[in-house]
PDB file of C-alpha atoms in Angstrom:
ATOM      1  CA  MET A   1      67.776  54.178 -36.522  1.00 53.00           C
ATOM      2  CA  THR A   2      66.032  50.805 -36.681  1.00 63.00           C
ATOM      3  CA  GLN A   3      63.484  49.821 -34.222  1.00 84.00           C
ATOM      4  CA  ASN A   4      63.686  46.712 -32.253  1.00 89.00           C
ATOM      5  CA  PRO A   5      61.047  44.020 -32.854  1.00 94.00           C
ATOM      6  CA  LYS A   6      58.162  43.698 -30.565  1.00 95.00           C
ATOM      7  CA  VAL A   7      58.325  40.813 -28.288  1.00 97.00           C
ATOM      8  CA  HIS A   8      55.679  39.141 -26.066  1.00 97.00           C
ATOM      9  CA  LEU A   9      56.604  37.331 -22.705  1.00 97.00           C
ATOM     10  CA  ARG A  10      54.367  34.316 -21.805  1.00 95.00           C
ATOM     11  CA  ALA A  11      54.432  31.696 -19.298  1.00 93.00           C
ATOM     12  CA  LEU A  12      55.892  28.124 -19.998  1.00 92.00           C
ATOM     13  CA  GLU A  13      53.582  25.826 -21.766  1.00 93.00           C
ATOM     14  CA  PRO A  14      53.871  21.900 -22.019  1.00 92.00           C
ATOM     15  CA  GLU A  15      54.605  22.251 -25.837  1.00 93.00           C
ATOM     16  CA  ASP A  16      57.834  24.261 -24.782  1.00 92.00           C
ATOM     17  CA  LEU A  17      59.362  21.065 -23.434  1.00 91.00           C
ATOM     18  CA  GLU A  18      61.581  20.244 -26.548  1.00 91.00           C
ATOM     19  CA  LEU A  19      62.723  23.765 -26.689  1.00 90.00           C
ATOM     20  CA  LEU A  20      63.666  24.017 -22.900  1.00 90.00           C
ATOM     21  CA  TYR A  21      65.361  20.544 -23.216  1.00 89.00           C
ATOM     22  CA  ARG A  22      67.469  21.731 -26.340  1.00 89.00           C
ATOM     23  CA  ILE A  23      68.412  24.976 -24.477  1.00 85.00           C
ATOM     24  CA  GLU A  24      69.201  23.443 -21.035  1.00 84.00           C
ATOM     25  CA  ASN A  25      71.272  20.698 -22.521  1.00 82.00           C
ATOM     26  CA  ASP A  26      73.304  22.901 -25.082  1.00 81.00           C
ATOM     27  CA  VAL A  27      76.862  22.606 -23.694  1.00 75.00           C
ATOM     28  CA  LYS A  28      77.797  25.737 -25.619  1.00 74.00           C
ATOM     29  CA  LEU A  29      75.561  27.792 -23.282  1.00 72.00           C
ATOM     30  CA  TRP A  30      76.878  26.156 -20.090  1.00 65.00           C
ATOM     31  CA  ASN A  31      79.626  28.655 -19.759  1.00 62.00           C
ATOM     32  CA  VAL A  32      77.196  31.623 -19.715  1.00 65.00           C
ATOM     33  CA  GLY A  33      75.521  30.420 -16.632  1.00 61.00           C
ATOM     34  CA  THR A  34      75.962  28.704 -13.433  1.00 61.00           C
ATOM     35  CA  SER A  35      74.277  25.426 -14.594  1.00 62.00           C
ATOM     36  CA  ASN A  36      76.643  22.939 -16.288  1.00 64.00           C
ATOM     37  CA  VAL A  37      74.619  19.716 -15.959  1.00 71.00           C
ATOM     38  CA  PRO A  38      72.239  17.994 -18.397  1.00 78.00           C
ATOM     39  CA  TYR A  39      68.463  17.878 -17.596  1.00 84.00           C
ATOM     40  CA  SER A  40      66.365  14.982 -18.526  1.00 89.00           C
ATOM     41  CA  ARG A  41      62.960  15.580 -20.285  1.00 88.00           C
ATOM     42  CA  TRP A  42      61.217  14.073 -17.329  1.00 91.00           C
ATOM     43  CA  THR A  43      62.868  16.741 -14.874  1.00 89.00           C
ATOM     44  CA  LEU A  44      61.970  19.691 -17.279  1.00 89.00           C
ATOM     45  CA  HIS A  45      58.557  18.257 -17.744  1.00 88.00           C
ATOM     46  CA  GLU A  46      58.020  18.034 -13.930  1.00 89.00           C
ATOM     47  CA  TYR A  47      59.499  21.643 -13.718  1.00 87.00           C
ATOM     48  CA  ILE A  48      56.930  22.963 -16.232  1.00 87.00           C
ATOM     49  CA  ALA A  49      54.080  20.984 -14.437  1.00 88.00           C
ATOM     50  CA  ASN A  50      54.860  22.060 -10.936  1.00 88.00           C
ATOM     51  CA  SER A  51      55.861  25.624 -11.604  1.00 87.00           C
ATOM     52  CA  THR A  52      53.188  27.873  -9.970  1.00 86.00           C
ATOM     53  CA  GLY A  53      54.040  30.890 -12.074  1.00 81.00           C
ATOM     54  CA  ASP A  54      54.224  32.764  -8.875  1.00 87.00           C
ATOM     55  CA  ILE A  55      57.430  34.361  -8.303  1.00 92.00           C
ATOM     56  CA  TYR A  56      56.826  34.729  -4.595  1.00 89.00           C
ATOM     57  CA  THR A  57      56.257  30.938  -4.199  1.00 90.00           C
ATOM     58  CA  ASP A  58      58.932  29.717  -6.800  1.00 90.00           C
ATOM     59  CA  ARG A  59      61.502  32.506  -5.986  1.00 93.00           C
ATOM     60  CA  GLN A  60      61.834  32.647  -9.931  1.00 93.00           C
ATOM     61  CA  VAL A  61      59.865  33.022 -12.947  1.00 93.00           C
ATOM     62  CA  ARG A  62      60.749  31.944 -16.507  1.00 93.00           C
ATOM     63  CA  MET A  63      58.947  33.239 -19.569  1.00 95.00           C
ATOM     64  CA  MET A  64      59.191  32.460 -23.249  1.00 96.00           C
ATOM     65  CA  ILE A  65      59.959  35.242 -25.543  1.00 98.00           C
ATOM     66  CA  GLU A  66      57.782  35.344 -28.730  1.00 97.00           C
ATOM     67  CA  ASN A  67      57.916  37.565 -31.753  1.00 96.00           C
ATOM     68  CA  ASP A  68      55.063  38.824 -33.637  1.00 94.00           C
ATOM     69  CA  ALA A  69      54.806  35.697 -35.644  1.00 95.00           C
ATOM     70  CA  LYS A  70      54.381  33.693 -32.478  1.00 95.00           C
ATOM     71  CA  GLU A  71      57.865  32.149 -32.909  1.00 95.00           C
ATOM     72  CA  VAL A  72      59.677  31.450 -29.630  1.00 96.00           C
ATOM     73  CA  VAL A  73      62.905  33.419 -30.001  1.00 96.00           C
ATOM     74  CA  GLY A  74      64.268  32.872 -26.646  1.00 95.00           C
ATOM     75  CA  ILE A  75      63.779  32.335 -22.942  1.00 95.00           C
ATOM     76  CA  ILE A  76      64.170  35.088 -20.094  1.00 97.00           C
ATOM     77  CA  ASP A  77      63.905  34.572 -16.379  1.00 94.00           C
ATOM     78  CA  LEU A  78      64.217  36.227 -13.014  1.00 96.00           C
ATOM     79  CA  VAL A  79      65.795  34.052 -10.447  1.00 95.00           C
ATOM     80  CA  ASN A  80      67.245  34.345  -7.055  1.00 95.00           C
ATOM     81  CA  PHE A  81      64.199  36.508  -6.317  1.00 97.00           C
ATOM     82  CA  ASP A  82      64.476  38.405  -2.997  1.00 96.00           C
ATOM     83  CA  ALA A  83      61.180  40.005  -2.083  1.00 94.00           C
ATOM     84  CA  SER A  84      62.608  41.379   1.145  1.00 95.00           C
ATOM     85  CA  ASN A  85      65.275  43.410  -0.573  1.00 97.00           C
ATOM     86  CA  ARG A  86      63.215  43.809  -3.874  1.00 97.00           C
ATOM     87  CA  LYS A  87      65.771  42.440  -6.181  1.00 98.00           C
ATOM     88  CA  ALA A  88      66.185  39.654  -8.708  1.00 98.00           C
ATOM     89  CA  GLU A  89      68.852  38.095 -11.107  1.00 97.00           C
ATOM     90  CA  LEU A  90      68.242  38.175 -14.813  1.00 97.00           C
ATOM     91  CA  GLY A  91      68.822  35.252 -17.212  1.00 94.00           C
ATOM     92  CA  LEU A  92      68.365  35.438 -21.027  1.00 95.00           C
ATOM     93  CA  ILE A  93      68.971  33.198 -23.792  1.00 93.00           C
ATOM     94  CA  ILE A  94      68.003  33.914 -27.350  1.00 95.00           C
ATOM     95  CA  GLU A  95      67.986  31.141 -29.905  1.00 93.00           C
ATOM     96  CA  GLU A  96      70.861  31.328 -32.459  1.00 92.00           C
ATOM     97  CA  PRO A  97      68.727  32.287 -35.556  1.00 94.00           C
ATOM     98  CA  PHE A  98      67.284  35.176 -33.785  1.00 96.00           C
ATOM     99  CA  ARG A  99      70.486  36.741 -32.234  1.00 93.00           C
ATOM    100  CA  ARG A 100      71.637  40.198 -33.156  1.00 93.00           C
ATOM    101  CA  ALA A 101      68.144  41.153 -34.163  1.00 95.00           C
ATOM    102  CA  GLY A 102      67.123  43.236 -31.236  1.00 96.00           C
ATOM    103  CA  TYR A 103      65.152  40.494 -29.583  1.00 97.00           C
ATOM    104  CA  ALA A 104      67.273  40.576 -26.429  1.00 97.00           C
ATOM    105  CA  GLN A 105      66.937  44.296 -25.855  1.00 97.00           C
ATOM    106  CA  SER A 106      63.261  44.192 -26.435  1.00 97.00           C
ATOM    107  CA  ALA A 107      62.856  41.445 -23.916  1.00 98.00           C
ATOM    108  CA  LEU A 108      65.163  43.017 -21.373  1.00 97.00           C
ATOM    109  CA  GLU A 109      63.186  46.268 -21.808  1.00 97.00           C
ATOM    110  CA  LYS A 110      59.847  44.297 -21.380  1.00 97.00           C
ATOM    111  CA  ILE A 111      60.939  42.323 -18.249  1.00 97.00           C
ATOM    112  CA  SER A 112      62.269  45.428 -16.558  1.00 97.00           C
ATOM    113  CA  GLY A 113      58.964  47.082 -17.055  1.00 96.00           C
ATOM    114  CA  TYR A 114      57.277  44.085 -15.447  1.00 96.00           C
ATOM    115  CA  ALA A 115      59.895  44.178 -12.653  1.00 97.00           C
ATOM    116  CA  VAL A 116      58.953  47.791 -11.857  1.00 96.00           C
ATOM    117  CA  THR A 117      55.202  47.870 -12.369  1.00 96.00           C
ATOM    118  CA  VAL A 118      54.139  44.514 -11.205  1.00 95.00           C
ATOM    119  CA  LEU A 119      56.844  43.178  -8.927  1.00 96.00           C
ATOM    120  CA  HIS A 120      57.844  46.612  -7.542  1.00 96.00           C
ATOM    121  CA  LEU A 121      61.548  45.627  -7.600  1.00 97.00           C
ATOM    122  CA  HIS A 122      64.302  48.056  -6.772  1.00 98.00           C
ATOM    123  CA  GLN A 123      67.066  46.392  -8.860  1.00 97.00           C
ATOM    124  CA  LEU A 124      67.920  43.733 -11.214  1.00 98.00           C
ATOM    125  CA  PHE A 125      71.272  42.129 -11.646  1.00 98.00           C
ATOM    126  CA  ALA A 126      73.161  39.686 -14.060  1.00 97.00           C
ATOM    127  CA  THR A 127      76.412  37.885 -13.958  1.00 96.00           C
ATOM    128  CA  ILE A 128      77.897  38.178 -17.334  1.00 95.00           C
ATOM    129  CA  ASP A 129      81.215  36.502 -18.639  1.00 94.00           C
ATOM    130  CA  VAL A 130      83.844  39.328 -19.317  1.00 95.00           C
ATOM    131  CA  THR A 131      84.495  37.839 -22.722  1.00 92.00           C
ATOM    132  CA  ASN A 132      80.746  38.248 -23.791  1.00 93.00           C
ATOM    133  CA  GLU A 133      81.236  41.643 -25.019  1.00 95.00           C
ATOM    134  CA  PRO A 134      77.863  41.915 -27.109  1.00 94.00           C
ATOM    135  CA  CYS A 135      76.038  40.964 -23.914  1.00 95.00           C
ATOM    136  CA  LEU A 136      78.003  43.436 -21.814  1.00 97.00           C
ATOM    137  CA  LYS A 137      77.274  46.176 -24.551  1.00 97.00           C
ATOM    138  CA  LEU A 138      73.608  45.459 -24.353  1.00 96.00           C
ATOM    139  CA  PHE A 139      73.324  45.722 -20.594  1.00 98.00           C
ATOM    140  CA  ARG A 140      75.352  48.939 -20.519  1.00 97.00           C
ATOM    141  CA  ARG A 141      73.107  50.374 -23.216  1.00 96.00           C
ATOM    142  CA  LEU A 142      70.227  49.533 -20.905  1.00 96.00           C
ATOM    143  CA  GLY A 143      71.561  51.396 -17.914  1.00 97.00           C
ATOM    144  CA  PHE A 144      73.219  48.480 -16.203  1.00 98.00           C
ATOM    145  CA  ILE A 145      76.583  49.382 -14.370  1.00 98.00           C
ATOM    146  CA  GLU A 146      79.532  46.987 -13.331  1.00 97.00           C
ATOM    147  CA  SER A 147      79.245  46.513  -9.557  1.00 97.00           C
ATOM    148  CA  ALA A 148      81.659  43.769  -9.045  1.00 97.00           C
ATOM    149  CA  LYS A 149      84.248  41.618 -10.849  1.00 98.00           C
ATOM    150  CA  LEU A 150      84.253  37.985  -9.899  1.00 97.00           C
ATOM    151  CA  LYS A 151      87.558  36.223 -10.450  1.00 97.00           C
ATOM    152  CA  ASP A 152      87.416  32.816 -12.141  1.00 95.00           C
ATOM    153  CA  TRP A 153      83.607  32.675 -11.657  1.00 91.00           C
ATOM    154  CA  LEU A 154      82.539  30.766 -14.843  1.00 87.00           C
ATOM    155  CA  PHE A 155      84.145  27.552 -16.269  1.00 84.00           C
ATOM    156  CA  ASP A 156      83.820  26.595 -19.861  1.00 77.00           C
ATOM    157  CA  GLY A 157      85.097  23.024 -19.390  1.00 76.00           C
ATOM    158  CA  ARG A 158      88.581  24.059 -20.194  1.00 83.00           C
ATOM    159  CA  ASN A 159      89.186  27.528 -18.740  1.00 87.00           C
ATOM    160  CA  TYR A 160      87.889  29.804 -16.053  1.00 91.00           C
ATOM    161  CA  HIS A 161      86.556  33.069 -16.942  1.00 91.00           C
ATOM    162  CA  ASP A 162      86.081  36.317 -14.922  1.00 95.00           C
ATOM    163  CA  ALA A 163      82.557  37.527 -14.684  1.00 95.00           C
ATOM    164  CA  LEU A 164      81.087  40.926 -14.105  1.00 97.00           C
ATOM    165  CA  VAL A 165      77.982  41.560 -12.047  1.00 97.00           C
ATOM    166  CA  MET A 166      76.022  44.111 -13.923  1.00 98.00           C
ATOM    167  CA  GLN A 167      73.429  45.946 -11.892  1.00 98.00           C
ATOM    168  CA  ARG A 168      70.562  48.387 -12.582  1.00 97.00           C
ATOM    169  CA  ILE A 169      68.590  50.421 -10.030  1.00 97.00           C
ATOM    170  CA  LEU A 170      65.190  50.635 -11.288  1.00 93.00           C
TER     171      LEU A 170
END
């Protein structure tokens, strides 16, 4: 059995602007999340500049995923942070050249540990397109269970897709 690569999660830096711009404006990714509008470089620059890095203030935290060679392989975030109920929603994008290499699993394990030991969260959840079988398989492998099916939840520009809410009690 091969071991997944080590990853490091770090805060956004100004030099991440172009990567963030490319990912946020990649229309192929719009159907995997709830955002489907382009972002300007200025908007993303301001987001990076004004992010406090404090999940309690911003209600979200976004981190860059780096491999041992210090290459950014993706982005992971906790959004819709609810301190009262100790839960947050996960978002994850792995750059195309690094997909299917174990980085997603390593990043999810790392942020789950952070959620438990630092944020003291009770649960994490993610909304995943029912057709995204590799992602669903990964989340199931990490102990997430299907807690709801949302009809016609995601729109890819042509068709609506059902989504599954995958939930993990920590």
